[in-house]
Short mmCIF file of C-alpha atoms and ligand atoms in Angstrom, two decimals:
data_model
loop_
_atom_site.label_atom_id
_atom_site.label_comp_id
_atom_site.label_asym_id
_atom_site.label_seq_id
_atom_site.Cartn_x
_atom_site.Cartn_y
_atom_site.Cartn_z
CA MET A 363 237.08 104.12 156.30
CA THR A 364 238.25 100.59 155.74
CA ASP A 365 236.01 98.04 154.08
CA ASP A 366 235.18 96.18 157.28
CA LEU A 367 234.04 99.40 158.95
CA GLN A 368 232.03 100.34 155.86
CA THR A 369 230.34 96.94 155.98
CA LEU A 370 229.62 97.30 159.69
CA GLN A 371 228.06 100.73 159.09
CA SER A 372 225.89 99.67 156.19
CA GLU A 373 224.76 96.47 157.88
CA THR A 374 223.93 98.36 161.05
CA ASP A 375 222.00 100.99 159.07
CA ALA A 376 220.01 98.23 157.38
CA ALA A 377 219.32 96.53 160.71
CA LEU A 378 218.16 99.84 162.23
CA ALA A 379 215.83 100.51 159.31
CA ALA A 380 214.38 96.99 159.78
CA ALA A 381 213.93 97.41 163.56
CA ALA A 382 210.21 98.00 163.93
CA ASP A 383 209.93 98.40 167.69
CA PRO A 384 212.05 99.43 170.69
CA ARG A 385 212.93 95.80 171.48
CA ALA A 386 214.33 95.13 168.01
CA LEU A 387 216.19 98.44 168.17
CA ASP A 388 217.79 97.48 171.46
CA ALA A 389 218.88 94.14 170.00
CA VAL A 390 220.69 96.01 167.21
CA ARG A 391 222.36 98.33 169.72
CA VAL A 392 223.59 95.37 171.83
CA ALA A 393 224.82 93.49 168.77
CA VAL A 394 226.98 96.44 167.74
CA LEU A 395 227.85 98.46 170.85
CA GLY A 396 227.15 95.92 173.66
CA LYS A 397 229.86 94.16 175.67
CA SER A 398 230.38 91.54 172.99
CA GLY A 399 229.11 93.71 170.14
CA ARG A 400 230.85 93.89 166.79
CA LEU A 401 232.25 97.39 167.25
CA THR A 402 233.30 96.69 170.82
CA ALA A 403 235.23 93.65 169.57
CA LEU A 404 237.04 95.79 166.98
CA LEU A 405 237.97 98.32 169.67
CA LYS A 406 239.38 95.50 171.82
CA GLU A 407 241.49 94.26 168.91
CA LEU A 408 243.15 97.73 168.69
CA GLY A 409 245.56 96.76 171.48
CA ARG A 410 247.31 94.36 169.14
CA ALA A 411 247.94 96.95 166.41
CA SER A 412 251.13 99.06 166.00
CA PRO A 413 251.10 102.62 167.37
CA GLU A 414 250.49 104.43 164.01
CA GLU A 415 247.91 101.90 162.94
CA ARG A 416 246.24 102.29 166.32
CA ARG A 417 245.97 106.07 166.03
CA GLU A 418 244.39 105.98 162.62
CA ARG A 419 242.11 103.00 163.18
CA GLY A 420 241.22 104.19 166.67
CA ALA A 421 240.05 107.53 165.33
CA ALA A 422 238.05 105.79 162.58
CA LEU A 423 236.45 103.41 165.09
CA ASN A 424 235.51 106.28 167.39
CA ARG A 425 233.93 108.22 164.53
CA LEU A 426 232.00 105.12 163.55
CA LYS A 427 230.93 104.59 167.15
CA ASP A 428 229.62 108.18 167.36
CA ALA A 429 227.85 107.81 164.00
CA LEU A 430 226.19 104.50 165.01
CA THR A 431 225.18 105.84 168.41
CA ALA A 432 223.56 108.86 166.73
CA ALA A 433 221.83 106.60 164.17
CA ILE A 434 220.41 104.41 166.96
CA GLU A 435 219.08 107.43 168.86
CA ALA A 436 217.58 108.86 165.67
CA ARG A 437 215.81 105.57 164.99
CA ARG A 438 214.59 105.49 168.60
CA GLY A 439 213.06 108.94 168.09
CA GLU A 440 211.29 107.74 164.93
CA LEU A 441 209.90 104.66 166.69
CA ASP A 442 208.70 106.69 169.69
CA ALA A 443 206.94 109.16 167.43
CA ALA A 444 205.33 106.32 165.46
CA ALA A 445 204.20 104.61 168.71
CA LEU A 446 202.67 107.85 169.99
CA GLY A 447 200.95 108.44 166.66
CA ALA A 448 199.48 104.92 166.70
CA ARG A 449 198.26 105.37 170.27
CA LEU A 450 196.65 108.71 169.53
CA ALA A 451 194.94 107.22 166.49
CA ALA A 452 193.69 104.22 168.51
CA GLU A 453 192.38 106.38 171.36
CA ARG A 454 190.80 108.93 169.13
CA MET A 455 187.31 109.98 170.22
CA ASP A 456 184.68 111.74 168.22
CA MET A 457 183.41 114.31 170.66
CA THR A 458 180.59 115.23 168.33
CA LEU A 459 178.92 111.80 168.60
CA PRO A 460 175.67 111.78 170.60
CA PRO A 461 175.89 109.86 173.92
CA ARG A 462 174.67 106.28 173.96
CA PRO A 463 171.16 105.96 175.35
CA ARG A 464 171.35 104.84 178.97
CA ALA A 465 168.65 103.35 181.14
CA GLN A 466 168.02 105.96 183.82
CA GLY A 467 165.80 105.73 186.86
CA LEU A 468 163.48 108.46 188.05
CA ILE A 469 162.98 109.94 191.50
CA HIS A 470 159.76 108.77 193.17
CA PRO A 471 157.39 111.67 193.94
CA ILE A 472 157.59 110.90 197.69
CA SER A 473 161.37 111.16 197.62
CA ARG A 474 161.13 114.30 195.56
CA THR A 475 158.80 115.96 198.08
CA MET A 476 161.12 114.97 200.93
CA GLU A 477 164.06 116.50 199.07
CA GLU A 478 162.14 119.70 198.46
CA MET A 479 161.09 119.90 202.10
CA ALA A 480 164.68 119.36 203.21
CA ALA A 481 165.77 122.18 200.88
CA ILE A 482 163.11 124.66 201.98
CA PHE A 483 163.39 123.99 205.71
CA GLY A 484 167.16 123.67 205.34
CA ALA A 485 167.25 127.22 204.04
CA MET A 486 165.38 128.24 207.21
CA GLY A 487 168.07 126.62 209.37
CA PHE A 488 166.40 123.28 210.12
CA ALA A 489 168.46 120.08 210.44
CA ILE A 490 167.11 116.62 209.63
CA ALA A 491 166.43 114.14 212.43
CA GLU A 492 165.37 110.51 212.11
CA GLY A 493 164.02 107.74 214.29
CA PRO A 494 163.09 104.06 213.97
CA ASP A 495 159.83 102.80 212.47
CA ILE A 496 159.36 100.49 215.47
CA GLU A 497 158.81 102.57 218.59
CA ASP A 498 157.82 101.88 222.17
CA ASP A 499 154.42 103.10 223.29
CA TRP A 500 156.01 105.62 225.69
CA ARG A 501 157.72 107.55 222.91
CA ASN A 502 154.81 107.15 220.48
CA PHE A 503 152.13 108.05 223.08
CA GLY A 504 153.04 108.46 226.75
CA ALA A 505 155.80 111.05 226.47
CA LEU A 506 153.56 112.96 224.06
CA ASN A 507 150.92 113.33 226.75
CA ILE A 508 148.65 110.64 225.28
CA PRO A 509 147.91 108.44 228.33
CA ALA A 510 146.86 104.79 228.10
CA HIS A 511 143.18 104.43 227.18
CA HIS A 512 143.19 107.90 225.68
CA PRO A 513 140.93 107.87 222.61
CA ALA A 514 143.83 109.15 220.48
CA ARG A 515 145.40 105.73 220.77
CA GLN A 516 142.36 104.20 219.13
CA ASP A 517 142.02 107.05 216.64
CA MET A 518 145.39 106.19 215.29
CA ASP A 519 144.56 102.52 214.64
CA THR A 520 147.86 101.41 216.04
CA PHE A 521 149.72 98.31 214.89
CA TYR A 522 151.04 96.65 218.05
CA LEU A 523 153.94 94.22 217.80
CA PRO A 524 153.86 91.06 219.93
CA GLY A 525 155.71 91.06 223.26
CA ILE A 526 157.34 93.89 225.18
CA ASP A 527 160.80 95.43 225.00
CA ALA A 528 163.58 95.40 227.63
CA ASP A 529 162.03 98.41 229.41
CA GLY A 530 158.70 96.60 229.71
CA ARG A 531 157.08 98.77 227.07
CA SER A 532 154.80 97.66 224.23
CA ARG A 533 156.26 97.98 220.80
CA VAL A 534 154.30 99.68 218.02
CA LEU A 535 154.84 100.69 214.44
CA ARG A 536 154.98 104.44 214.97
CA THR A 537 151.64 106.03 214.13
CA HIS A 538 153.23 109.42 213.48
CA THR A 539 156.69 111.01 213.32
CA SER A 540 156.08 112.80 216.64
CA PRO A 541 158.06 110.23 218.71
CA VAL A 542 161.16 111.68 217.02
CA GLN A 543 160.32 114.94 218.81
CA VAL A 544 160.80 112.98 222.03
CA ARG A 545 164.02 111.35 220.82
CA THR A 546 165.45 114.68 219.69
CA MET A 547 164.65 116.50 222.93
CA LEU A 548 166.08 113.64 225.01
CA ASN A 549 169.30 113.58 222.96
CA GLN A 550 169.97 117.21 222.29
CA GLU A 551 170.10 120.42 224.27
CA PRO A 552 167.89 123.26 223.04
CA PRO A 553 167.83 125.36 220.96
CA ILE A 554 166.44 122.76 218.55
CA ARG A 555 165.32 123.17 214.97
CA VAL A 556 164.66 119.91 213.12
CA ILE A 557 162.40 118.33 210.57
CA VAL A 558 161.76 114.59 210.56
CA PRO A 559 160.69 112.97 207.30
CA GLY A 560 159.80 109.30 207.59
CA ARG A 561 157.45 106.36 207.38
CA THR A 562 154.41 106.02 209.60
CA TYR A 563 151.81 103.25 210.01
CA ARG A 564 148.13 103.01 210.81
CA ALA A 565 145.71 100.10 210.40
CA ASP A 566 143.69 101.87 207.78
CA HIS A 567 143.33 100.91 204.14
CA ASP A 568 141.10 102.41 201.47
CA ALA A 569 141.32 104.65 198.42
CA THR A 570 142.69 107.57 200.44
CA HIS A 571 144.50 105.72 203.25
CA SER A 572 147.43 103.36 203.14
CA PRO A 573 148.61 101.32 206.17
CA MET A 574 152.09 102.74 205.53
CA PHE A 575 152.44 106.38 204.62
CA HIS A 576 154.88 109.24 205.17
CA GLN A 577 154.93 112.28 207.38
CA VAL A 578 157.26 115.13 208.02
CA GLU A 579 157.48 116.41 211.58
CA GLY A 580 158.84 119.79 212.57
CA LEU A 581 160.14 120.86 215.98
CA VAL A 582 161.51 124.22 217.09
CA ILE A 583 162.53 124.81 220.71
CA ASP A 584 164.13 128.01 221.93
CA ARG A 585 163.73 130.62 224.67
CA ALA A 586 161.29 133.02 223.05
CA ILE A 587 159.44 131.08 220.35
CA THR A 588 155.85 132.20 219.86
CA LEU A 589 152.79 131.31 217.86
CA GLY A 590 153.86 134.08 215.50
CA HIS A 591 157.00 132.10 214.62
CA LEU A 592 154.89 129.00 213.99
CA LYS A 593 152.58 130.88 211.66
CA GLY A 594 155.35 132.68 209.78
CA CYS A 595 157.37 129.49 209.35
CA LEU A 596 154.45 127.44 208.01
CA ILE A 597 153.10 130.20 205.74
CA ASP A 598 156.57 130.64 204.22
CA PHE A 599 157.00 126.90 203.82
CA LEU A 600 153.60 126.28 202.20
CA ARG A 601 153.98 129.15 199.74
CA ALA A 602 157.50 128.01 198.80
CA PHE A 603 156.52 124.36 198.51
CA PHE A 604 153.46 124.94 196.33
CA GLY A 605 155.13 127.75 194.40
CA ILE A 606 152.26 130.18 194.97
CA THR A 607 153.41 133.37 196.66
CA THR A 608 149.83 134.45 197.43
CA LEU A 609 148.59 131.04 198.65
CA PRO A 610 145.93 131.69 201.31
CA VAL A 611 146.80 129.95 204.62
CA ARG A 612 144.35 129.65 207.51
CA PHE A 613 145.04 128.59 211.09
CA ARG A 614 142.11 126.89 212.75
CA SER A 615 141.92 126.09 216.45
CA SER A 616 142.14 122.36 217.10
CA TYR A 617 143.27 119.79 219.63
CA PHE A 618 146.31 117.52 219.96
CA PRO A 619 147.36 116.15 223.35
CA PHE A 620 150.98 117.17 222.74
CA THR A 621 150.45 120.80 221.74
CA GLU A 622 148.67 123.66 223.48
CA PRO A 623 147.27 125.65 221.83
CA SER A 624 146.85 123.46 218.75
CA MET A 625 146.00 124.53 215.25
CA GLU A 626 145.11 122.82 212.06
CA VAL A 627 146.35 124.56 208.95
CA ASP A 628 144.28 124.93 205.79
CA ILE A 629 145.24 126.24 202.39
CA GLY A 630 142.98 127.92 199.86
CA TRP A 631 141.83 125.95 196.84
CA ASN A 632 138.97 125.44 194.44
CA ARG A 633 137.12 122.27 195.42
CA LYS A 634 135.56 121.89 191.96
CA THR A 635 138.69 122.27 189.81
CA GLY A 636 141.23 121.09 192.37
CA GLU A 637 143.27 124.20 191.67
CA LEU A 638 145.28 125.57 194.59
CA GLY A 639 145.25 129.22 195.57
CA GLY A 640 141.97 130.99 194.89
CA GLY A 641 138.51 129.46 194.72
CA GLY A 642 137.29 130.26 198.19
CA ASP A 643 137.40 126.70 199.60
CA TRP A 644 139.73 125.43 202.32
CA LEU A 645 141.71 122.24 202.47
CA GLU A 646 143.23 120.89 205.68
CA ILE A 647 146.88 120.18 205.20
CA LEU A 648 148.67 119.79 208.54
CA GLY A 649 148.50 119.81 212.32
CA SER A 650 150.54 122.10 214.54
CA GLY A 651 150.77 123.83 217.87
CA MET A 652 152.93 125.07 220.70
CA VAL A 653 154.72 122.13 222.34
CA HIS A 654 152.81 121.20 225.52
CA PRO A 655 154.76 122.00 228.72
CA LYS A 656 154.17 118.43 229.90
CA VAL A 657 155.86 117.09 226.78
CA LEU A 658 158.88 119.34 227.38
CA ALA A 659 159.07 118.16 230.98
CA ASN A 660 158.70 114.49 229.94
CA CYS A 661 161.73 115.01 227.70
CA GLY A 662 163.87 116.68 230.38
CA ILE A 663 163.45 120.24 229.15
CA ASP A 664 162.42 122.95 231.63
CA PRO A 665 159.19 124.50 230.29
CA ARG A 666 159.80 127.69 232.30
CA GLU A 667 162.95 128.32 230.30
CA TRP A 668 162.15 126.83 226.89
CA GLN A 669 159.18 126.71 224.60
CA GLY A 670 158.51 126.07 220.98
CA PHE A 671 156.26 124.75 218.29
CA ALA A 672 155.74 121.51 216.40
CA PHE A 673 153.91 120.44 213.30
CA GLY A 674 153.16 117.27 211.38
CA MET A 675 152.20 116.91 207.75
CA GLY A 676 151.26 114.01 205.46
CA ILE A 677 153.72 113.77 202.58
CA GLU A 678 151.49 111.84 200.17
CA ARG A 679 148.73 114.39 200.50
CA VAL A 680 150.82 117.45 199.66
CA THR A 681 152.55 115.53 196.87
CA MET A 682 149.20 114.60 195.29
CA LEU A 683 148.00 118.18 195.57
CA LYS A 684 151.16 119.71 194.17
CA HIS A 685 151.42 117.41 191.15
CA GLY A 686 147.75 116.67 190.51
CA ILE A 687 148.11 112.97 191.31
CA PRO A 688 144.55 111.67 191.76
CA ASP A 689 145.02 108.28 193.47
CA LEU A 690 147.04 107.28 196.52
CA ARG A 691 147.42 103.56 195.82
CA PRO A 692 149.86 103.65 192.88
CA PHE A 693 152.44 105.38 195.11
CA TYR A 694 153.39 101.97 196.47
CA GLU A 695 152.74 99.69 193.50
CA SER A 696 156.07 100.14 191.72
CA ASP A 697 154.23 100.30 188.40
CA ILE A 698 156.89 101.43 185.96
CA ARG A 699 154.32 103.23 183.79
CA TRP A 700 153.16 105.32 186.75
CA LEU A 701 156.75 106.04 187.77
CA ARG A 702 157.65 107.10 184.24
CA HIS A 703 154.71 109.47 184.24
CA TYR A 704 155.05 110.98 187.71
CA GLY A 705 158.77 110.39 188.43
CA PHE A 706 161.37 113.15 188.37
CA ASN A 707 164.60 113.43 186.44
CA PRO A 708 167.36 112.94 189.03
CA LEU A 709 169.63 115.34 187.18
CA ALA A 710 167.17 118.23 187.28
CA PRO A 711 167.50 120.02 190.61
CA ALA A 712 164.38 120.53 192.70
CA MET A 713 162.83 123.86 191.88
CA LEU A 714 162.79 126.28 194.74
CA HIS A 715 160.44 129.17 194.66
CA GLU A 716 160.56 132.81 195.63
CA GLY A 717 161.34 133.64 199.20
CA VAL A 718 163.63 130.67 199.75
N1 LIG B 1482 151.27 113.88 215.04
C1 LIG B 1482 150.09 114.54 214.53
C2 LIG B 1482 149.35 113.59 213.57
O1 LIG B 1482 149.92 112.63 213.14
C3 LIG B 1482 150.42 115.81 213.80
C4 LIG B 1482 151.04 116.88 214.67
C5 LIG B 1482 152.40 116.92 214.85
C6 LIG B 1482 150.24 117.82 215.30
C7 LIG B 1482 152.96 117.92 215.65
C8 LIG B 1482 150.78 118.79 216.08
C9 LIG B 1482 152.14 118.83 216.26
O2 LIG B 1482 148.22 113.79 213.26
#
């Protein structure tokens, strides 16, 4: 190799060693092998040499070109490996570190009960239906066979809203979730199997009553539904919900305008200790009955072909009983200390009990 080629090789090697990143490397490549690079210029000059000179120098230039090309690629490989190494080091994570503490909310007991009810009834094939908090008095009362001036309207301490709606009906804050029975039957062909969790309102306020509270309604309509289905469904639900497979359940004859026959449902407990199950005392927990034929007819369902049952249950009450919560009022006070005590971890799934 002639001196000038030797110089070119050693200078290029030095420049490659000094190139610390892909951009610098590319600059070296262009300066040597690019269109106006040093080696390219030498190759162009070949044309002016004599034939023997050209053969010898041409071969030497081509060897040098191959050597420099290989050196550039080798340096590129080194730089890539170094870049990857630096990136891996920078992104390194210590998987053994404990997670940072994070502020995490808790599920309100009312929401938790609703979720559990949805899970238990869901497993029995019920869907969830919903309706608005503001209802007209026909859906809240009339369609449910509670005529105007019926004492049930007073019993429920209804909140009336001012004015009337487009159909000439008074507007009320629904006093129970039963108007969603009406909505469901008007909107959907039987067979029907729904539960309706939601807010309800009555003008009543003391230690055990809140003007806003929650209920869950149930409605089953089919061709051959009997009182036996009602009893079996509610016994299964109550035992699953309270987690007591032997929970005593009693059906007591009662009256609701929208069911016939009607039954109130009691569960066994110990009045003195508050413990559910044994104890020999009874606690009323929900209202139920076979849907009144007039209600079916009011909702466009032929009572000679279809029948079914309905029930309604206060959510606060069963929540207090299940978790031993003594006072109703803090449910709505958003007191963080109460929520921390009675709230539920959102990541822990609701516990479902035997038989579900
Ligand atoms: N709506 C009734 C109440 O609020 C409960 C109920 C619902 C009773 C369905 C029977 C059938 O008291």
